[in-house]
Amino acid sequence: GSQPSSLTTAAPSGASSWQFRYRLGDKPQTATLGRLDRVTLGQARAKAQDVRTLVADGHHVTAVRRVERAKRAAARTATFGVLSADWRKREARRAEWPDDSRQEVTASLANHLSALAALPVAGITAAIAAKPIRKVEDSAPDMAAKVRQRLRSIMDYAAEQGLIPINPIPAARRGK
């Protein structure tokens, strides 16, 4: 096969872009590295080297980029608030919660875990979750175990959905 090369080309819109041409199997492929007015030659060469590595490993560059873009989009929209609402809806249906249980869980999440609502679920660590849990322990010790269990269940759900690799919230506390 021919050696891949970086070059510029004019798009139908008139914008010029750096491209990297390569072969994957027997098919010619083109990876766009960035617009000429936004990417320097040095940056284009570095991006071309990254593409060479992917191609050498047998990856289709466009497919890899689509997956990365989808992961970034999912991470932006996967806040704790969105995920907890989805978990609450699914869990209520699965466990056939009566209306008073649905209302109790909704109120509990709003009252005790609202500080986490805007955070991306992938960014929530045990240390971040500890603050609202401690606050519940200080103000309503009997409620703390329920809140902790709900938080763990939501984070388990996030792991099941592939949004986080593992649940960062510890299962049980040592001592009292």
PDB file of C-alpha atoms in Angstrom, residues 1-175:
ATOM      1  CA  GLY A   1       0.000   0.000   0.000  1.00  0.00           C
ATOM      2  CA  SER A   2       0.962   3.603  -0.355  1.00  0.00           C
ATOM      3  CA  GLN A   3       2.334   5.691   2.515  1.00  0.00           C
ATOM      4  CA  PRO A   4      -0.207   7.974   4.224  1.00  0.00           C
ATOM      5  CA  SER A   5       0.340  11.691   3.768  1.00  0.00           C
ATOM      6  CA  SER A   6      -0.969  14.975   5.169  1.00  0.00           C
ATOM      7  CA  LEU A   7      -2.276  17.550   2.729  1.00  0.00           C
ATOM      8  CA  THR A   8      -4.776  20.326   2.349  1.00  0.00           C
ATOM      9  CA  THR A   9      -7.913  20.241   0.270  1.00  0.00           C
ATOM     10  CA  ALA A  10     -10.755  22.654  -0.317  1.00  0.00           C
ATOM     11  CA  ALA A  11     -14.165  21.555   0.900  1.00  0.00           C
ATOM     12  CA  PRO A  12     -17.291  22.475  -1.091  1.00  0.00           C
ATOM     13  CA  SER A  13     -17.753  25.337   1.395  1.00  0.00           C
ATOM     14  CA  GLY A  14     -14.379  26.718   0.372  1.00  0.00           C
ATOM     15  CA  ALA A  15     -12.648  25.913   3.676  1.00  0.00           C
ATOM     16  CA  SER A  16      -9.300  24.164   3.437  1.00  0.00           C
ATOM     17  CA  SER A  17      -8.472  21.352   5.813  1.00  0.00           C
ATOM     18  CA  TRP A  18      -5.569  19.116   6.687  1.00  0.00           C
ATOM     19  CA  GLN A  19      -6.242  15.547   5.689  1.00  0.00           C
ATOM     20  CA  PHE A  20      -4.548  12.238   6.265  1.00  0.00           C
ATOM     21  CA  ARG A  21      -5.015   9.615   3.576  1.00  0.00           C
ATOM     22  CA  TYR A  22      -4.474   5.976   4.367  1.00  0.00           C
ATOM     23  CA  ARG A  23      -5.626   2.490   3.446  1.00  0.00           C
ATOM     24  CA  LEU A  24      -7.595   0.254   5.748  1.00  0.00           C
ATOM     25  CA  GLY A  25      -7.601  -3.198   4.246  1.00  0.00           C
ATOM     26  CA  ASP A  26      -7.879  -2.551   0.527  1.00  0.00           C
ATOM     27  CA  LYS A  27      -9.999   0.565   0.832  1.00  0.00           C
ATOM     28  CA  PRO A  28      -8.660   4.116   0.675  1.00  0.00           C
ATOM     29  CA  GLN A  29      -9.700   6.276   3.631  1.00  0.00           C
ATOM     30  CA  THR A  30      -9.378   9.956   4.479  1.00  0.00           C
ATOM     31  CA  ALA A  31      -9.253  11.417   7.982  1.00  0.00           C
ATOM     32  CA  THR A  32      -9.754  15.158   8.349  1.00  0.00           C
ATOM     33  CA  LEU A  33      -7.287  16.576  10.862  1.00  0.00           C
ATOM     34  CA  GLY A  34      -8.674  20.089  11.172  1.00  0.00           C
ATOM     35  CA  ARG A  35      -9.279  23.310   9.286  1.00  0.00           C
ATOM     36  CA  LEU A  36      -6.214  25.041   7.902  1.00  0.00           C
ATOM     37  CA  ASP A  37      -7.065  28.289   9.711  1.00  0.00           C
ATOM     38  CA  ARG A  38      -7.368  26.512  13.089  1.00  0.00           C
ATOM     39  CA  VAL A  39      -4.679  23.829  12.995  1.00  0.00           C
ATOM     40  CA  THR A  40      -0.992  24.555  12.408  1.00  0.00           C
ATOM     41  CA  LEU A  41       1.242  22.308  10.324  1.00  0.00           C
ATOM     42  CA  GLY A  42       2.891  21.025  13.507  1.00  0.00           C
ATOM     43  CA  GLN A  43      -0.483  20.206  15.066  1.00  0.00           C
ATOM     44  CA  ALA A  44      -1.597  18.491  11.850  1.00  0.00           C
ATOM     45  CA  ARG A  45       1.568  16.372  11.855  1.00  0.00           C
ATOM     46  CA  ALA A  46       0.963  15.368  15.485  1.00  0.00           C
ATOM     47  CA  LYS A  47      -2.656  14.463  14.693  1.00  0.00           C
ATOM     48  CA  ALA A  48      -1.476  12.508  11.632  1.00  0.00           C
ATOM     49  CA  GLN A  49       0.871  10.523  13.866  1.00  0.00           C
ATOM     50  CA  ASP A  50      -2.048   9.699  16.190  1.00  0.00           C
ATOM     51  CA  VAL A  51      -4.031   8.513  13.159  1.00  0.00           C
ATOM     52  CA  ARG A  52      -1.072   6.408  11.976  1.00  0.00           C
ATOM     53  CA  THR A  53      -1.027   4.683  15.365  1.00  0.00           C
ATOM     54  CA  LEU A  54      -4.758   3.948  15.208  1.00  0.00           C
ATOM     55  CA  VAL A  55      -4.461   2.634  11.647  1.00  0.00           C
ATOM     56  CA  ALA A  56      -1.463   0.489  12.563  1.00  0.00           C
ATOM     57  CA  ASP A  57      -3.582  -1.070  15.309  1.00  0.00           C
ATOM     58  CA  GLY A  58      -6.296  -1.840  12.729  1.00  0.00           C
ATOM     59  CA  HIS A  59      -8.813   0.821  13.835  1.00  0.00           C
ATOM     60  CA  HIS A  60     -11.112   2.749  11.520  1.00  0.00           C
ATOM     61  CA  VAL A  61     -10.404   6.374  12.466  1.00  0.00           C
ATOM     62  CA  THR A  62     -13.913   7.656  11.772  1.00  0.00           C
ATOM     63  CA  ALA A  63     -15.464   4.940  13.954  1.00  0.00           C
ATOM     64  CA  VAL A  64     -13.048   5.710  16.807  1.00  0.00           C
ATOM     65  CA  ARG A  65     -13.892   9.421  16.592  1.00  0.00           C
ATOM     66  CA  ARG A  66     -17.637   8.727  16.585  1.00  0.00           C
ATOM     67  CA  VAL A  67     -17.307   6.617  19.716  1.00  0.00           C
ATOM     68  CA  GLU A  68     -15.231   9.321  21.455  1.00  0.00           C
ATOM     69  CA  ARG A  69     -17.735  12.015  20.454  1.00  0.00           C
ATOM     70  CA  ALA A  70     -20.645   9.885  21.737  1.00  0.00           C
ATOM     71  CA  LYS A  71     -18.825   9.300  25.046  1.00  0.00           C
ATOM     72  CA  ARG A  72     -18.224  13.037  25.485  1.00  0.00           C
ATOM     73  CA  ALA A  73     -21.870  13.823  24.680  1.00  0.00           C
ATOM     74  CA  ALA A  74     -23.082  11.163  27.120  1.00  0.00           C
ATOM     75  CA  ALA A  75     -20.788  12.507  29.833  1.00  0.00           C
ATOM     76  CA  ARG A  76     -22.115  16.052  29.354  1.00  0.00           C
ATOM     77  CA  THR A  77     -25.753  14.991  29.688  1.00  0.00           C
ATOM     78  CA  ALA A  78     -25.231  12.334  32.369  1.00  0.00           C
ATOM     79  CA  THR A  79     -25.631  14.502  35.435  1.00  0.00           C
ATOM     80  CA  PHE A  80     -26.576  13.005  38.758  1.00  0.00           C
ATOM     81  CA  GLY A  81     -29.944  14.787  38.616  1.00  0.00           C
ATOM     82  CA  VAL A  82     -30.857  13.350  35.207  1.00  0.00           C
ATOM     83  CA  LEU A  83     -29.601   9.903  36.142  1.00  0.00           C
ATOM     84  CA  SER A  84     -31.349   9.867  39.537  1.00  0.00           C
ATOM     85  CA  ALA A  85     -34.664  10.815  37.899  1.00  0.00           C
ATOM     86  CA  ASP A  86     -34.255   8.008  35.385  1.00  0.00           C
ATOM     87  CA  TRP A  87     -33.280   5.549  38.148  1.00  0.00           C
ATOM     88  CA  ARG A  88     -36.264   6.627  40.263  1.00  0.00           C
ATOM     89  CA  LYS A  89     -38.687   6.123  37.350  1.00  0.00           C
ATOM     90  CA  ARG A  90     -37.283   2.692  36.425  1.00  0.00           C
ATOM     91  CA  GLU A  91     -36.988   1.490  40.004  1.00  0.00           C
ATOM     92  CA  ALA A  92     -40.542   2.599  40.834  1.00  0.00           C
ATOM     93  CA  ARG A  93     -41.859   0.637  37.871  1.00  0.00           C
ATOM     94  CA  ARG A  94     -39.676  -2.426  38.550  1.00  0.00           C
ATOM     95  CA  ALA A  95     -40.481  -2.596  42.268  1.00  0.00           C
ATOM     96  CA  GLU A  96     -44.077  -1.363  41.789  1.00  0.00           C
ATOM     97  CA  TRP A  97     -43.721   1.397  44.362  1.00  0.00           C
ATOM     98  CA  PRO A  98     -46.984   2.839  45.637  1.00  0.00           C
ATOM     99  CA  ASP A  99     -47.472   6.576  45.178  1.00  0.00           C
ATOM    100  CA  ASP A 100     -46.404   7.419  48.737  1.00  0.00           C
ATOM    101  CA  SER A 101     -43.095   5.579  48.241  1.00  0.00           C
ATOM    102  CA  ARG A 102     -42.457   7.428  44.965  1.00  0.00           C
ATOM    103  CA  GLN A 103     -43.117  10.724  46.709  1.00  0.00           C
ATOM    104  CA  GLU A 104     -40.894   9.790  49.663  1.00  0.00           C
ATOM    105  CA  VAL A 105     -37.954   8.859  47.415  1.00  0.00           C
ATOM    106  CA  THR A 106     -38.408  11.978  45.272  1.00  0.00           C
ATOM    107  CA  ALA A 107     -38.478  14.200  48.369  1.00  0.00           C
ATOM    108  CA  SER A 108     -35.527  12.388  49.929  1.00  0.00           C
ATOM    109  CA  LEU A 109     -33.361  12.859  46.830  1.00  0.00           C
ATOM    110  CA  ALA A 110     -34.398  16.512  46.536  1.00  0.00           C
ATOM    111  CA  ASN A 111     -33.822  17.210  50.229  1.00  0.00           C
ATOM    112  CA  HIS A 112     -30.593  15.323  50.761  1.00  0.00           C
ATOM    113  CA  LEU A 113     -28.749  14.862  47.456  1.00  0.00           C
ATOM    114  CA  SER A 114     -29.661  18.018  45.524  1.00  0.00           C
ATOM    115  CA  ALA A 115     -26.061  19.258  45.879  1.00  0.00           C
ATOM    116  CA  LEU A 116     -25.025  16.455  43.489  1.00  0.00           C
ATOM    117  CA  ALA A 117     -27.771  17.086  40.893  1.00  0.00           C
ATOM    118  CA  ALA A 118     -25.775  19.292  38.509  1.00  0.00           C
ATOM    119  CA  LEU A 119     -22.573  17.231  38.693  1.00  0.00           C
ATOM    120  CA  PRO A 120     -21.597  14.816  35.918  1.00  0.00           C
ATOM    121  CA  VAL A 121     -22.062  11.354  37.398  1.00  0.00           C
ATOM    122  CA  ALA A 122     -18.591  10.363  36.159  1.00  0.00           C
ATOM    123  CA  GLY A 123     -17.091  13.095  38.349  1.00  0.00           C
ATOM    124  CA  ILE A 124     -18.742  11.995  41.591  1.00  0.00           C
ATOM    125  CA  THR A 125     -16.285  10.397  43.973  1.00  0.00           C
ATOM    126  CA  ALA A 126     -16.706   9.043  47.494  1.00  0.00           C
ATOM    127  CA  ALA A 127     -15.181  12.272  48.807  1.00  0.00           C
ATOM    128  CA  ILE A 128     -17.673  14.438  46.902  1.00  0.00           C
ATOM    129  CA  ALA A 129     -20.634  12.321  48.028  1.00  0.00           C
ATOM    130  CA  ALA A 130     -19.444  12.286  51.634  1.00  0.00           C
ATOM    131  CA  LYS A 131     -20.453  15.897  52.326  1.00  0.00           C
ATOM    132  CA  PRO A 132     -24.210  15.547  51.686  1.00  0.00           C
ATOM    133  CA  ILE A 133     -24.205  12.145  53.414  1.00  0.00           C
ATOM    134  CA  ARG A 134     -22.528  13.634  56.527  1.00  0.00           C
ATOM    135  CA  LYS A 135     -25.041  16.463  56.505  1.00  0.00           C
ATOM    136  CA  VAL A 136     -27.895  13.905  56.593  1.00  0.00           C
ATOM    137  CA  GLU A 137     -26.141  11.950  59.352  1.00  0.00           C
ATOM    138  CA  ASP A 138     -25.879  15.137  61.428  1.00  0.00           C
ATOM    139  CA  SER A 139     -29.469  16.297  60.898  1.00  0.00           C
ATOM    140  CA  ALA A 140     -31.427  13.053  60.464  1.00  0.00           C
ATOM    141  CA  PRO A 141     -29.366   9.997  61.499  1.00  0.00           C
ATOM    142  CA  ASP A 142     -32.241   7.577  60.900  1.00  0.00           C
ATOM    143  CA  MET A 143     -32.588   8.816  57.318  1.00  0.00           C
ATOM    144  CA  ALA A 144     -28.849   8.569  56.544  1.00  0.00           C
ATOM    145  CA  ALA A 145     -28.873   4.813  55.848  1.00  0.00           C
ATOM    146  CA  LYS A 146     -31.746   5.217  53.359  1.00  0.00           C
ATOM    147  CA  VAL A 147     -30.073   8.134  51.608  1.00  0.00           C
ATOM    148  CA  ARG A 148     -26.769   6.277  51.412  1.00  0.00           C
ATOM    149  CA  GLN A 149     -28.520   3.199  49.960  1.00  0.00           C
ATOM    150  CA  ARG A 150     -30.354   5.327  47.387  1.00  0.00           C
ATOM    151  CA  LEU A 151     -27.107   7.026  46.410  1.00  0.00           C
ATOM    152  CA  ARG A 152     -25.372   3.638  46.050  1.00  0.00           C
ATOM    153  CA  SER A 153     -28.279   2.308  43.962  1.00  0.00           C
ATOM    154  CA  ILE A 154     -28.152   5.318  41.640  1.00  0.00           C
ATOM    155  CA  MET A 155     -24.392   4.955  41.218  1.00  0.00           C
ATOM    156  CA  ASP A 156     -24.804   1.196  40.605  1.00  0.00           C
ATOM    157  CA  TYR A 157     -27.305   2.148  37.916  1.00  0.00           C
ATOM    158  CA  ALA A 158     -24.736   4.550  36.415  1.00  0.00           C
ATOM    159  CA  ALA A 159     -22.209   1.705  36.270  1.00  0.00           C
ATOM    160  CA  GLU A 160     -24.786  -0.608  34.680  1.00  0.00           C
ATOM    161  CA  GLN A 161     -25.427   2.063  32.037  1.00  0.00           C
ATOM    162  CA  GLY A 162     -21.694   2.262  31.306  1.00  0.00           C
ATOM    163  CA  LEU A 163     -21.384   5.857  32.497  1.00  0.00           C
ATOM    164  CA  ILE A 164     -18.822   4.969  35.174  1.00  0.00           C
ATOM    165  CA  PRO A 165     -16.558   1.912  35.431  1.00  0.00           C
ATOM    166  CA  ILE A 166     -17.446   1.112  39.066  1.00  0.00           C
ATOM    167  CA  ASN A 167     -19.527   2.556  41.866  1.00  0.00           C
ATOM    168  CA  PRO A 168     -17.233   4.832  43.933  1.00  0.00           C
ATOM    169  CA  ILE A 169     -19.555   4.926  46.965  1.00  0.00           C
ATOM    170  CA  PRO A 170     -18.538   2.509  49.743  1.00  0.00           C
ATOM    171  CA  ALA A 171     -21.109  -0.178  50.544  1.00  0.00           C
ATOM    172  CA  ALA A 172     -21.028   0.022  54.324  1.00  0.00           C
ATOM    173  CA  ARG A 173     -19.461   2.126  57.008  1.00  0.00           C
ATOM    174  CA  ARG A 174     -17.084   0.766  59.572  1.00  0.00           C
ATOM    175  CA  GLY A 175     -18.351   1.184  63.125  1.00  0.00           C
TER     176      GLY A 175
END
